[in-house]
Amino acid sequence: MSTEPPVRIDHDGAALRITFDRPDQLNALTTAMVTRAADAVEAAVTDAGVRVVVLTGAGRAFCAGADLAGRDLEADPDTGTIDAANRLTGLLRAIPKPVLAAVNGPAVGVGCSFALAADLTVARESAYFLLAFANVGLMPDGGSTALVPAAVGRARAARMALLAERVPAPQALDWGLISHVVPDDEFDAEISRLTTKLAEGPTAAYAQTKRALAAASLAQLDGAFAVEREGQSALFGTKDFAEGVAAFRAKRRPEFRGE
């Protein structure tokens, strides 16, 4: 039996495909899963055979966010999870090759952050995006406090972060949060088409384009990582976080007290 974290790493010609592979848990992430995905992206930086990276999820979800059900976060609020998430987001932005997020279903919490860190974010029409952190007494992380306002502005970013509302894929496209929405039955074919187009494209030009776009719109990303880490680390010790996790596991509405 494999002891590798459930992340599939597949090389298909010039494409590196990274798949979060816990479909029964809607691809809820462990630290080890995020680390494995980040290691694969880092290796692809210097792999001349990789010309495009595709990030997706198995089954009916892209990613349900961090695994709150399978880990005692109250007893072990490991900042290593935040560090791993920040590392993966940073690599997706910095790798000098195009990154395509194939959002096959809900992209929630830090899963939403990873989807939005891609250069092109392509979603099934039935998918949605959700910064669910406030529902468990936490703040957005994985770089989303920089990624989201850069795409949709401060007001809509605050709406997503504070109200934890679902943003359906068509609305996300209308807001400018993502690049493409595809009918569900055409999704796989469109991902294949875009992957081939990017793999056959001018990789050096893509690298310089990514660099320029990041300089223009995401200059504060590293600062956001630091602020998120500090804030999230403080929130791990609050009663509201303990209540949020307990309510999540009991499938009830949390009663927050600001403590």
PDB file of C-alpha atoms in Angstrom:
ATOM      1  CA  MET A   1       0.000   0.000   0.000  1.00  0.00           C
ATOM      2  CA  SER A   2       1.402   3.408  -1.004  1.00  0.00           C
ATOM      3  CA  THR A   3       2.375   5.811   1.762  1.00  0.00           C
ATOM      4  CA  GLU A   4       2.553   8.775  -0.603  1.00  0.00           C
ATOM      5  CA  PRO A   5       0.088  11.608   0.110  1.00  0.00           C
ATOM      6  CA  PRO A   6      -2.953  11.337  -2.174  1.00  0.00           C
ATOM      7  CA  VAL A   7      -1.774  13.653  -4.931  1.00  0.00           C
ATOM      8  CA  ARG A   8      -1.303  12.210  -8.423  1.00  0.00           C
ATOM      9  CA  ILE A   9       1.653  13.536 -10.403  1.00  0.00           C
ATOM     10  CA  ASP A  10       1.356  12.652 -14.092  1.00  0.00           C
ATOM     11  CA  HIS A  11       3.534  13.615 -17.047  1.00  0.00           C
ATOM     12  CA  ASP A  12       1.573  13.710 -20.297  1.00  0.00           C
ATOM     13  CA  GLY A  13       3.908  14.847 -23.038  1.00  0.00           C
ATOM     14  CA  ALA A  14       4.943  18.397 -22.180  1.00  0.00           C
ATOM     15  CA  ALA A  15       2.230  18.760 -19.531  1.00  0.00           C
ATOM     16  CA  LEU A  16       2.658  18.121 -15.809  1.00  0.00           C
ATOM     17  CA  ARG A  17      -0.723  17.288 -14.293  1.00  0.00           C
ATOM     18  CA  ILE A  18      -1.116  17.562 -10.511  1.00  0.00           C
ATOM     19  CA  THR A  19      -4.348  16.081  -9.155  1.00  0.00           C
ATOM     20  CA  PHE A  20      -5.579  16.334  -5.566  1.00  0.00           C
ATOM     21  CA  ASP A  21      -6.802  12.761  -5.134  1.00  0.00           C
ATOM     22  CA  ARG A  22      -9.080  12.336  -2.106  1.00  0.00           C
ATOM     23  CA  PRO A  23     -12.429  12.318  -3.915  1.00  0.00           C
ATOM     24  CA  ASP A  24     -14.316  10.773  -0.984  1.00  0.00           C
ATOM     25  CA  GLN A  25     -13.303  13.811   1.127  1.00  0.00           C
ATOM     26  CA  LEU A  26     -13.794  16.269  -1.744  1.00  0.00           C
ATOM     27  CA  ASN A  27      -9.992  16.535  -1.918  1.00  0.00           C
ATOM     28  CA  ALA A  28      -9.650  18.098   1.524  1.00  0.00           C
ATOM     29  CA  LEU A  29      -5.965  18.872   1.948  1.00  0.00           C
ATOM     30  CA  THR A  30      -3.389  17.724   4.449  1.00  0.00           C
ATOM     31  CA  THR A  31      -0.025  19.422   4.878  1.00  0.00           C
ATOM     32  CA  ALA A  32       1.634  16.436   3.213  1.00  0.00           C
ATOM     33  CA  MET A  33      -0.612  16.775   0.161  1.00  0.00           C
ATOM     34  CA  VAL A  34       0.193  20.456  -0.271  1.00  0.00           C
ATOM     35  CA  THR A  35       3.897  19.739   0.188  1.00  0.00           C
ATOM     36  CA  ARG A  36       3.822  16.996  -2.447  1.00  0.00           C
ATOM     37  CA  ALA A  37       2.110  19.301  -4.929  1.00  0.00           C
ATOM     38  CA  ALA A  38       4.605  22.090  -4.194  1.00  0.00           C
ATOM     39  CA  ASP A  39       7.545  19.707  -4.626  1.00  0.00           C
ATOM     40  CA  ALA A  40       6.203  18.728  -8.052  1.00  0.00           C
ATOM     41  CA  VAL A  41       5.872  22.354  -9.148  1.00  0.00           C
ATOM     42  CA  GLU A  42       9.351  23.155  -7.852  1.00  0.00           C
ATOM     43  CA  ALA A  43      10.836  20.220  -9.778  1.00  0.00           C
ATOM     44  CA  ALA A  44       9.072  21.417 -12.931  1.00  0.00           C
ATOM     45  CA  VAL A  45      10.843  24.783 -12.755  1.00  0.00           C
ATOM     46  CA  THR A  46      14.067  23.247 -14.093  1.00  0.00           C
ATOM     47  CA  ASP A  47      12.537  20.355 -16.042  1.00  0.00           C
ATOM     48  CA  ALA A  48      12.886  21.272 -19.710  1.00  0.00           C
ATOM     49  CA  GLY A  49      10.377  18.574 -20.597  1.00  0.00           C
ATOM     50  CA  VAL A  50       7.576  20.379 -18.752  1.00  0.00           C
ATOM     51  CA  ARG A  51       6.078  23.312 -20.645  1.00  0.00           C
ATOM     52  CA  VAL A  52       2.734  23.667 -18.842  1.00  0.00           C
ATOM     53  CA  VAL A  53       1.410  22.728 -15.397  1.00  0.00           C
ATOM     54  CA  VAL A  54      -2.217  21.672 -14.870  1.00  0.00           C
ATOM     55  CA  LEU A  55      -3.701  21.638 -11.360  1.00  0.00           C
ATOM     56  CA  THR A  56      -7.017  19.852 -10.763  1.00  0.00           C
ATOM     57  CA  GLY A  57      -8.995  17.621  -8.429  1.00  0.00           C
ATOM     58  CA  ALA A  58     -10.322  14.073  -8.634  1.00  0.00           C
ATOM     59  CA  GLY A  59     -14.036  13.351  -8.590  1.00  0.00           C
ATOM     60  CA  ARG A  60     -16.644  16.066  -8.188  1.00  0.00           C
ATOM     61  CA  ALA A  61     -14.592  18.727  -6.379  1.00  0.00           C
ATOM     62  CA  PHE A  62     -11.475  20.708  -7.108  1.00  0.00           C
ATOM     63  CA  CYS A  63     -10.649  21.042  -3.409  1.00  0.00           C
ATOM     64  CA  ALA A  64     -12.678  21.447  -0.209  1.00  0.00           C
ATOM     65  CA  GLY A  65      -9.873  23.327   1.553  1.00  0.00           C
ATOM     66  CA  ALA A  66      -7.912  22.170   4.581  1.00  0.00           C
ATOM     67  CA  ASP A  67      -8.880  18.877   6.214  1.00  0.00           C
ATOM     68  CA  LEU A  68     -10.748  19.945   9.352  1.00  0.00           C
ATOM     69  CA  ALA A  69     -12.398  16.580   9.928  1.00  0.00           C
ATOM     70  CA  GLY A  70      -9.297  14.405   9.922  1.00  0.00           C
ATOM     71  CA  ARG A  71      -6.899  16.376  12.097  1.00  0.00           C
ATOM     72  CA  ASP A  72      -6.941  17.758  15.642  1.00  0.00           C
ATOM     73  CA  LEU A  73      -6.296  21.356  14.664  1.00  0.00           C
ATOM     74  CA  GLU A  74      -7.137  22.708  18.101  1.00  0.00           C
ATOM     75  CA  ALA A  75      -4.487  20.559  19.766  1.00  0.00           C
ATOM     76  CA  ASP A  76      -2.015  20.889  16.898  1.00  0.00           C
ATOM     77  CA  PRO A  77      -2.504  24.195  15.057  1.00  0.00           C
ATOM     78  CA  ASP A  78       0.632  23.642  12.996  1.00  0.00           C
ATOM     79  CA  THR A  79       1.781  26.722  11.096  1.00  0.00           C
ATOM     80  CA  GLY A  80       3.511  24.264   8.786  1.00  0.00           C
ATOM     81  CA  THR A  81       0.203  23.992   6.935  1.00  0.00           C
ATOM     82  CA  ILE A  82       0.225  27.734   6.277  1.00  0.00           C
ATOM     83  CA  ASP A  83       3.860  27.612   5.224  1.00  0.00           C
ATOM     84  CA  ALA A  84       3.143  24.758   2.808  1.00  0.00           C
ATOM     85  CA  ALA A  85       0.170  26.618   1.339  1.00  0.00           C
ATOM     86  CA  ASN A  86       2.159  29.820   0.891  1.00  0.00           C
ATOM     87  CA  ARG A  87       4.958  27.855  -0.733  1.00  0.00           C
ATOM     88  CA  LEU A  88       2.605  26.238  -3.263  1.00  0.00           C
ATOM     89  CA  THR A  89       0.910  29.520  -4.154  1.00  0.00           C
ATOM     90  CA  GLY A  90       4.283  31.234  -4.501  1.00  0.00           C
ATOM     91  CA  LEU A  91       5.585  28.496  -6.791  1.00  0.00           C
ATOM     92  CA  LEU A  92       2.466  28.544  -8.978  1.00  0.00           C
ATOM     93  CA  ARG A  93       2.999  32.275  -9.461  1.00  0.00           C
ATOM     94  CA  ALA A  94       6.790  32.171  -9.858  1.00  0.00           C
ATOM     95  CA  ILE A  95       7.320  29.141 -12.096  1.00  0.00           C
ATOM     96  CA  PRO A  96       8.368  30.479 -15.541  1.00  0.00           C
ATOM     97  CA  LYS A  97       5.804  28.265 -17.281  1.00  0.00           C
ATOM     98  CA  PRO A  98       2.053  28.682 -17.655  1.00  0.00           C
ATOM     99  CA  VAL A  99      -0.176  27.189 -14.963  1.00  0.00           C
ATOM    100  CA  LEU A 100      -3.729  26.109 -15.764  1.00  0.00           C
ATOM    101  CA  ALA A 101      -6.202  25.415 -12.948  1.00  0.00           C
ATOM    102  CA  ALA A 102      -8.843  22.964 -14.175  1.00  0.00           C
ATOM    103  CA  VAL A 103     -11.598  23.662 -11.635  1.00  0.00           C
ATOM    104  CA  ASN A 104     -13.827  20.638 -12.026  1.00  0.00           C
ATOM    105  CA  GLY A 105     -16.011  21.425  -8.997  1.00  0.00           C
ATOM    106  CA  PRO A 106     -16.105  23.477  -5.789  1.00  0.00           C
ATOM    107  CA  ALA A 107     -12.895  25.357  -4.954  1.00  0.00           C
ATOM    108  CA  VAL A 108     -13.134  26.135  -1.248  1.00  0.00           C
ATOM    109  CA  GLY A 109     -10.854  27.727   1.338  1.00  0.00           C
ATOM    110  CA  VAL A 110      -7.183  27.329   0.486  1.00  0.00           C
ATOM    111  CA  GLY A 111      -8.303  25.300  -2.533  1.00  0.00           C
ATOM    112  CA  CYS A 112      -9.815  28.524  -3.833  1.00  0.00           C
ATOM    113  CA  SER A 113      -6.494  30.254  -3.211  1.00  0.00           C
ATOM    114  CA  PHE A 114      -4.639  27.655  -5.290  1.00  0.00           C
ATOM    115  CA  ALA A 115      -7.160  27.854  -8.119  1.00  0.00           C
ATOM    116  CA  LEU A 116      -6.788  31.633  -8.286  1.00  0.00           C
ATOM    117  CA  ALA A 117      -2.983  31.444  -8.184  1.00  0.00           C
ATOM    118  CA  ALA A 118      -2.968  29.888 -11.661  1.00  0.00           C
ATOM    119  CA  ASP A 119      -2.382  31.945 -14.790  1.00  0.00           C
ATOM    120  CA  LEU A 120      -5.590  30.647 -16.359  1.00  0.00           C
ATOM    121  CA  THR A 121      -8.423  29.439 -14.136  1.00  0.00           C
ATOM    122  CA  VAL A 122     -10.951  27.413 -16.098  1.00  0.00           C
ATOM    123  CA  ALA A 123     -14.103  26.265 -14.318  1.00  0.00           C
ATOM    124  CA  ARG A 124     -16.994  23.971 -15.043  1.00  0.00           C
ATOM    125  CA  GLU A 125     -20.240  25.910 -15.221  1.00  0.00           C
ATOM    126  CA  SER A 126     -21.469  24.047 -12.126  1.00  0.00           C
ATOM    127  CA  ALA A 127     -18.377  24.871 -10.050  1.00  0.00           C
ATOM    128  CA  TYR A 128     -18.164  27.595  -7.447  1.00  0.00           C
ATOM    129  CA  PHE A 129     -15.540  29.494  -5.450  1.00  0.00           C
ATOM    130  CA  LEU A 130     -15.750  30.037  -1.713  1.00  0.00           C
ATOM    131  CA  LEU A 131     -13.442  31.660   0.832  1.00  0.00           C
ATOM    132  CA  ALA A 132     -14.933  29.675   3.704  1.00  0.00           C
ATOM    133  CA  PHE A 133     -12.396  30.640   6.378  1.00  0.00           C
ATOM    134  CA  ALA A 134     -14.739  32.918   8.356  1.00  0.00           C
ATOM    135  CA  ASN A 135     -17.115  29.983   8.847  1.00  0.00           C
ATOM    136  CA  VAL A 136     -14.561  28.426  11.226  1.00  0.00           C
ATOM    137  CA  GLY A 137     -13.245  31.626  12.787  1.00  0.00           C
ATOM    138  CA  LEU A 138     -10.208  32.022  10.549  1.00  0.00           C
ATOM    139  CA  MET A 139      -8.964  34.477   7.926  1.00  0.00           C
ATOM    140  CA  PRO A 140      -8.155  33.741   4.273  1.00  0.00           C
ATOM    141  CA  ASP A 141      -4.677  32.419   3.589  1.00  0.00           C
ATOM    142  CA  GLY A 142      -2.666  30.849   0.797  1.00  0.00           C
ATOM    143  CA  GLY A 143      -2.150  34.340  -0.619  1.00  0.00           C
ATOM    144  CA  SER A 144      -5.827  34.972  -1.292  1.00  0.00           C
ATOM    145  CA  THR A 145      -5.785  38.331   0.510  1.00  0.00           C
ATOM    146  CA  ALA A 146      -3.605  39.537  -2.379  1.00  0.00           C
ATOM    147  CA  LEU A 147      -4.888  37.348  -5.228  1.00  0.00           C
ATOM    148  CA  VAL A 148      -8.589  38.107  -4.827  1.00  0.00           C
ATOM    149  CA  PRO A 149      -8.498  41.931  -4.559  1.00  0.00           C
ATOM    150  CA  ALA A 150      -6.002  42.028  -7.434  1.00  0.00           C
ATOM    151  CA  ALA A 151      -8.631  40.306  -9.567  1.00  0.00           C
ATOM    152  CA  VAL A 152     -11.956  41.730  -8.359  1.00  0.00           C
ATOM    153  CA  GLY A 153     -11.179  44.769  -6.194  1.00  0.00           C
ATOM    154  CA  ARG A 154     -11.301  45.382  -2.453  1.00  0.00           C
ATOM    155  CA  ALA A 155     -15.091  45.529  -2.070  1.00  0.00           C
ATOM    156  CA  ARG A 156     -15.780  42.161  -3.697  1.00  0.00           C
ATOM    157  CA  ALA A 157     -12.770  40.624  -1.948  1.00  0.00           C
ATOM    158  CA  ALA A 158     -14.171  41.782   1.407  1.00  0.00           C
ATOM    159  CA  ARG A 159     -17.567  40.352   0.475  1.00  0.00           C
ATOM    160  CA  MET A 160     -16.036  36.961  -0.295  1.00  0.00           C
ATOM    161  CA  ALA A 161     -13.818  36.947   2.791  1.00  0.00           C
ATOM    162  CA  LEU A 162     -16.223  38.324   5.404  1.00  0.00           C
ATOM    163  CA  LEU A 163     -19.526  36.829   4.262  1.00  0.00           C
ATOM    164  CA  ALA A 164     -18.139  33.509   3.006  1.00  0.00           C
ATOM    165  CA  GLU A 165     -20.598  33.498   0.122  1.00  0.00           C
ATOM    166  CA  ARG A 166     -20.388  31.050  -2.732  1.00  0.00           C
ATOM    167  CA  VAL A 167     -19.455  32.665  -6.030  1.00  0.00           C
ATOM    168  CA  PRO A 168     -20.825  30.509  -8.875  1.00  0.00           C
ATOM    169  CA  ALA A 169     -18.480  30.063 -11.808  1.00  0.00           C
ATOM    170  CA  PRO A 170     -20.472  32.306 -14.205  1.00  0.00           C
ATOM    171  CA  GLN A 171     -20.471  35.097 -11.590  1.00  0.00           C
ATOM    172  CA  ALA A 172     -16.752  34.558 -10.960  1.00  0.00           C
ATOM    173  CA  LEU A 173     -16.141  35.036 -14.680  1.00  0.00           C
ATOM    174  CA  ASP A 174     -18.291  38.168 -14.754  1.00  0.00           C
ATOM    175  CA  TRP A 175     -16.331  39.589 -11.807  1.00  0.00           C
ATOM    176  CA  GLY A 176     -12.984  38.865 -13.452  1.00  0.00           C
ATOM    177  CA  LEU A 177     -12.018  36.352 -10.783  1.00  0.00           C
ATOM    178  CA  ILE A 178     -11.371  33.568 -13.324  1.00  0.00           C
ATOM    179  CA  SER A 179     -10.555  33.389 -17.029  1.00  0.00           C
ATOM    180  CA  HIS A 180     -12.980  30.787 -18.447  1.00  0.00           C
ATOM    181  CA  VAL A 181     -16.282  29.046 -17.746  1.00  0.00           C
ATOM    182  CA  VAL A 182     -17.100  25.931 -19.751  1.00  0.00           C
ATOM    183  CA  PRO A 183     -20.292  23.838 -19.922  1.00  0.00           C
ATOM    184  CA  ASP A 184     -19.801  20.723 -17.845  1.00  0.00           C
ATOM    185  CA  ASP A 185     -19.977  18.341 -20.796  1.00  0.00           C
ATOM    186  CA  GLU A 186     -17.340  20.329 -22.702  1.00  0.00           C
ATOM    187  CA  PHE A 187     -14.942  20.826 -19.808  1.00  0.00           C
ATOM    188  CA  ASP A 188     -12.505  17.963 -20.393  1.00  0.00           C
ATOM    189  CA  ALA A 189     -12.167  18.761 -24.094  1.00  0.00           C
ATOM    190  CA  GLU A 190     -11.530  22.437 -23.369  1.00  0.00           C
ATOM    191  CA  ILE A 191      -8.886  21.636 -20.754  1.00  0.00           C
ATOM    192  CA  SER A 192      -7.168  19.358 -23.263  1.00  0.00           C
ATOM    193  CA  ARG A 193      -7.289  22.068 -25.935  1.00  0.00           C
ATOM    194  CA  LEU A 194      -5.889  24.767 -23.674  1.00  0.00           C
ATOM    195  CA  THR A 195      -3.192  22.464 -22.287  1.00  0.00           C
ATOM    196  CA  THR A 196      -2.008  21.654 -25.813  1.00  0.00           C
ATOM    197  CA  LYS A 197      -2.100  25.312 -26.867  1.00  0.00           C
ATOM    198  CA  LEU A 198      -0.018  26.391 -23.881  1.00  0.00           C
ATOM    199  CA  ALA A 199       2.430  23.496 -24.242  1.00  0.00           C
ATOM    200  CA  GLU A 200       3.018  24.418 -27.884  1.00  0.00           C
ATOM    201  CA  GLY A 201       3.334  28.132 -27.151  1.00  0.00           C
ATOM    202  CA  PRO A 202       6.353  30.433 -26.684  1.00  0.00           C
ATOM    203  CA  THR A 203       7.470  29.391 -23.210  1.00  0.00           C
ATOM    204  CA  ALA A 204      10.103  32.123 -22.897  1.00  0.00           C
ATOM    205  CA  ALA A 205       7.536  34.770 -23.770  1.00  0.00           C
ATOM    206  CA  TYR A 206       5.080  33.260 -21.303  1.00  0.00           C
ATOM    207  CA  ALA A 207       7.719  33.469 -18.568  1.00  0.00           C
ATOM    208  CA  GLN A 208       8.382  37.158 -19.170  1.00  0.00           C
ATOM    209  CA  THR A 209       4.644  37.859 -19.401  1.00  0.00           C
ATOM    210  CA  LYS A 210       4.038  36.152 -16.057  1.00  0.00           C
ATOM    211  CA  ARG A 211       6.859  38.153 -14.514  1.00  0.00           C
ATOM    212  CA  ALA A 212       5.478  41.459 -15.790  1.00  0.00           C
ATOM    213  CA  LEU A 213       1.896  40.713 -14.761  1.00  0.00           C
ATOM    214  CA  ALA A 214       3.024  39.695 -11.278  1.00  0.00           C
ATOM    215  CA  ALA A 215       5.087  42.867 -10.912  1.00  0.00           C
ATOM    216  CA  ALA A 216       2.108  44.980 -11.958  1.00  0.00           C
ATOM    217  CA  SER A 217      -0.663  43.280  -9.987  1.00  0.00           C
ATOM    218  CA  LEU A 218       0.825  41.053  -7.274  1.00  0.00           C
ATOM    219  CA  ALA A 219       3.751  43.011  -5.894  1.00  0.00           C
ATOM    220  CA  GLN A 220       2.238  42.645  -2.410  1.00  0.00           C
ATOM    221  CA  LEU A 221       1.933  38.845  -2.500  1.00  0.00           C
ATOM    222  CA  ASP A 222       4.961  38.132  -0.289  1.00  0.00           C
ATOM    223  CA  GLY A 223       3.736  40.708   2.199  1.00  0.00           C
ATOM    224  CA  ALA A 224       0.306  39.075   2.193  1.00  0.00           C
ATOM    225  CA  PHE A 225       1.881  35.713   2.983  1.00  0.00           C
ATOM    226  CA  ALA A 226       3.545  37.211   6.053  1.00  0.00           C
ATOM    227  CA  VAL A 227       0.418  39.004   7.284  1.00  0.00           C
ATOM    228  CA  GLU A 228      -1.734  35.917   6.727  1.00  0.00           C
ATOM    229  CA  ARG A 229       0.701  33.713   8.611  1.00  0.00           C
ATOM    230  CA  GLU A 230       0.825  36.090  11.575  1.00  0.00           C
ATOM    231  CA  GLY A 231      -2.935  36.568  11.665  1.00  0.00           C
ATOM    232  CA  GLN A 232      -3.837  32.928  11.167  1.00  0.00           C
ATOM    233  CA  SER A 233      -1.358  31.819  13.839  1.00  0.00           C
ATOM    234  CA  ALA A 234      -3.073  34.152  16.316  1.00  0.00           C
ATOM    235  CA  LEU A 235      -6.534  32.949  15.306  1.00  0.00           C
ATOM    236  CA  PHE A 236      -5.610  29.314  15.903  1.00  0.00           C
ATOM    237  CA  GLY A 237      -5.578  30.096  19.621  1.00  0.00           C
ATOM    238  CA  THR A 238      -9.029  31.688  19.808  1.00  0.00           C
ATOM    239  CA  LYS A 239     -12.225  30.255  21.247  1.00  0.00           C
ATOM    240  CA  ASP A 240     -13.977  31.208  18.022  1.00  0.00           C
ATOM    241  CA  PHE A 241     -11.729  28.871  16.057  1.00  0.00           C
ATOM    242  CA  ALA A 242     -12.387  26.032  18.496  1.00  0.00           C
ATOM    243  CA  GLU A 243     -16.110  26.699  18.173  1.00  0.00           C
ATOM    244  CA  GLY A 244     -15.898  26.913  14.386  1.00  0.00           C
ATOM    245  CA  VAL A 245     -14.180  23.532  14.114  1.00  0.00           C
ATOM    246  CA  ALA A 246     -16.611  21.937  16.592  1.00  0.00           C
ATOM    247  CA  ALA A 247     -19.585  23.312  14.665  1.00  0.00           C
ATOM    248  CA  PHE A 248     -18.126  22.152  11.354  1.00  0.00           C
ATOM    249  CA  ARG A 249     -17.679  18.623  12.639  1.00  0.00           C
ATOM    250  CA  ALA A 250     -21.141  18.567  14.222  1.00  0.00           C
ATOM    251  CA  LYS A 251     -22.678  20.095  11.071  1.00  0.00           C
ATOM    252  CA  ARG A 252     -24.308  22.893  13.037  1.00  0.00           C
ATOM    253  CA  ARG A 253     -24.229  26.681  12.989  1.00  0.00           C
ATOM    254  CA  PRO A 254     -21.307  28.134  14.989  1.00  0.00           C
ATOM    255  CA  GLU A 255     -21.880  30.594  17.845  1.00  0.00           C
ATOM    256  CA  PHE A 256     -19.002  33.044  17.680  1.00  0.00           C
ATOM    257  CA  ARG A 257     -18.258  35.424  20.561  1.00  0.00           C
ATOM    258  CA  GLY A 258     -15.257  37.322  19.267  1.00  0.00           C
ATOM    259  CA  GLU A 259     -12.939  35.623  21.724  1.00  0.00           C
TER     260      GLU A 259
END
